[in-house]
Coordinates of C-alpha atoms and ligand atoms in Angstrom, one line a residue:
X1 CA 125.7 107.0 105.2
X2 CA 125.5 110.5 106.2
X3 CA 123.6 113.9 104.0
X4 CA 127.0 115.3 103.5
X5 CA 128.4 111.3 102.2
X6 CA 125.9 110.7 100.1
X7 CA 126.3 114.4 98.4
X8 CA 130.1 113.7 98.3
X9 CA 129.3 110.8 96.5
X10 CA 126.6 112.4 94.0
X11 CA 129.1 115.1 93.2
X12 CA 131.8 112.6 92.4
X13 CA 129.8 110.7 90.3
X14 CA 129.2 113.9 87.7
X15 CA 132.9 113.0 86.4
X16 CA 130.8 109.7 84.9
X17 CA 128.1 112.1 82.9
X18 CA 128.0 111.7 79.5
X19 CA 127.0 114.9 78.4
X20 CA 128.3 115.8 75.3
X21 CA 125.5 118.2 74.1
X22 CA 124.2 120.1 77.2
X23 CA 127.9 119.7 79.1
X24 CA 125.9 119.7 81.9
X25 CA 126.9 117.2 84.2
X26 CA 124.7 116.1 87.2
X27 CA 125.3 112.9 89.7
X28 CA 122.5 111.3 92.1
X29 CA 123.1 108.5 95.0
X30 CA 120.7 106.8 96.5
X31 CA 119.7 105.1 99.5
X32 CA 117.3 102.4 99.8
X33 CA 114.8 101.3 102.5
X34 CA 117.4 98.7 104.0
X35 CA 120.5 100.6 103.6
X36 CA 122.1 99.7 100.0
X37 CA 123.7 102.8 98.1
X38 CA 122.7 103.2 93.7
X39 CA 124.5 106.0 92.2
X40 CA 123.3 107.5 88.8
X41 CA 124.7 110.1 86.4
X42 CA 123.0 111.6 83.4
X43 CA 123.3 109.7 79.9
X44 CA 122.4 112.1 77.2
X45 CA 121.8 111.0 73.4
X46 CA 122.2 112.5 70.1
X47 CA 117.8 112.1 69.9
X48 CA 117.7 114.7 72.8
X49 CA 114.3 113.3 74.5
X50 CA 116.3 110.1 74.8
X51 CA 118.3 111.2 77.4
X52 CA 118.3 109.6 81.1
X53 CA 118.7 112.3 84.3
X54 CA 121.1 111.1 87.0
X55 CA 118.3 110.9 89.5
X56 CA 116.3 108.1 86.9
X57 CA 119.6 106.1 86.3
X58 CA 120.5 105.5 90.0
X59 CA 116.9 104.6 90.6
X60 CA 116.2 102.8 87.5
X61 CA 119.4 100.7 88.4
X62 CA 118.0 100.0 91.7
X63 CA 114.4 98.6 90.7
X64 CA 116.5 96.2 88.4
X65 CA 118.1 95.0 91.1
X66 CA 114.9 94.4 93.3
X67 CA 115.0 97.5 95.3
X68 CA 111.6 99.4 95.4
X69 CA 111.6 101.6 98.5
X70 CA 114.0 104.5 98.7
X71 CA 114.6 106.8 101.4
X72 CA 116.8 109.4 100.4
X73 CA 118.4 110.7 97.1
X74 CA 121.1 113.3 96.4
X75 CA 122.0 115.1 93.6
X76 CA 124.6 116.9 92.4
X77 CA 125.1 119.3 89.5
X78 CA 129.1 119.1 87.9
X79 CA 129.2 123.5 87.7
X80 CA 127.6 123.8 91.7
X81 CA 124.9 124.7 90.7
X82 CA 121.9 123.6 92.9
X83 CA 120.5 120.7 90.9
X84 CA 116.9 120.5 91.7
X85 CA 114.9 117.2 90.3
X86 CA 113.5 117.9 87.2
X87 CA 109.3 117.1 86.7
X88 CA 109.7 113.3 85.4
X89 CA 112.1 112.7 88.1
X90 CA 109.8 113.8 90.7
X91 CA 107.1 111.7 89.5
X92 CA 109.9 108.2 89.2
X93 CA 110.6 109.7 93.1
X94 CA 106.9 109.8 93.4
X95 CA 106.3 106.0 92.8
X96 CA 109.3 104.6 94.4
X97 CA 110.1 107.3 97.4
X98 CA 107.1 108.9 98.1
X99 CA 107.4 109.8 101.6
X100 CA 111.4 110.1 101.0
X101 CA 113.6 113.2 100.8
X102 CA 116.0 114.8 98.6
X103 CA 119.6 116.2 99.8
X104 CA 120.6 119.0 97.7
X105 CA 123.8 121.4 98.4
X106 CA 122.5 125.1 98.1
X107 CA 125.7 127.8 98.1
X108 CA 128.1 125.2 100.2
X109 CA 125.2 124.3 102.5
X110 CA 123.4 121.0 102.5
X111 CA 119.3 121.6 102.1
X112 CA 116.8 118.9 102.5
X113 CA 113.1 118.6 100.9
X114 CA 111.0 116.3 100.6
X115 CA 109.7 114.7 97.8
X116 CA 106.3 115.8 98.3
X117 CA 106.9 119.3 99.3
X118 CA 108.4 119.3 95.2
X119 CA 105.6 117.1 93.9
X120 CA 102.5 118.1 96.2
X121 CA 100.3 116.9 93.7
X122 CA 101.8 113.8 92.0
X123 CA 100.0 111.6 89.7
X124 CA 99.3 107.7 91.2
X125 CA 96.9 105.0 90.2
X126 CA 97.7 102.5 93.2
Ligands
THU201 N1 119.3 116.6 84.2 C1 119.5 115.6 85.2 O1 120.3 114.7 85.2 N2 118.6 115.7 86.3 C2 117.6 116.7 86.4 O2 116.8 116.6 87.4 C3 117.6 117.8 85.5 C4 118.4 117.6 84.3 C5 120.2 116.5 83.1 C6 119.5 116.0 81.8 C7 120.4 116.6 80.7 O3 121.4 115.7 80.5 C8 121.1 117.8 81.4 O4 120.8 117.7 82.8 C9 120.5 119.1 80.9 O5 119.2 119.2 81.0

């Protein structure tokens, strides 16, 4: 799957947000090491530190199904805004994608980082 898919697909997945108390909707895809596709949105909750970031969900829902090795994640914010990974989501990226990049869309233009050049620093034990 191609940058610009896979950021098609993170946009389109913002319309599955459940944000009722930022209304801030954000959507992430994912691509594992051998080629399967996890998509994510963010799931907020009425205890505010409870809430899941799109970028989590889609990898969260890939480790349960036995994925561990990522290579690329996009995300998508619903107002087109450019939705950089927040700090905990760097460090899930950290564990799982570590050597993997992020596909972002930056005024109608696709921008790619990589996951270390966002997290030079991040914490490991293994
Ligand atoms: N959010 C994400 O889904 N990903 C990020 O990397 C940053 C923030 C969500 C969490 C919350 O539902 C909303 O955006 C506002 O912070």
């Amino acid at each position: 799957m191609s940058d610009k898919e896979l950021l098609e697909l993170a946009k389109s997945m913002c319309s599955k947000a459940y944000a009722p108390y930022s209304h801030f909707q954000v959507g992430a895809a994912l691509v594992t090491k051998d080629g399967s596709v996890y998509t994510g949105c963010n799931i907020e909750n009425a205890s505010y530190g409870a809430t899941n970031c799109a970028e989590r969900t889609a990898i969260f829902k890939a480790v349960s199904e036995g994925h561990r090795h990522f290579s690329r994640i996009a995300v998508a914010a619903g107002d087109g805004s450019t939705a950089y990974p927040c700090g905990i989501c760097l460090q899930v990226m950290n564990e799982f994608m570590s050597d993997g990049k992020v596909i972002l869309e930056d005024n109608g233009n696709i921008v790619e980082y990589e996951v270390r050049e966002l997290l030079p620093h991040g914490f490991t034990l293994v």
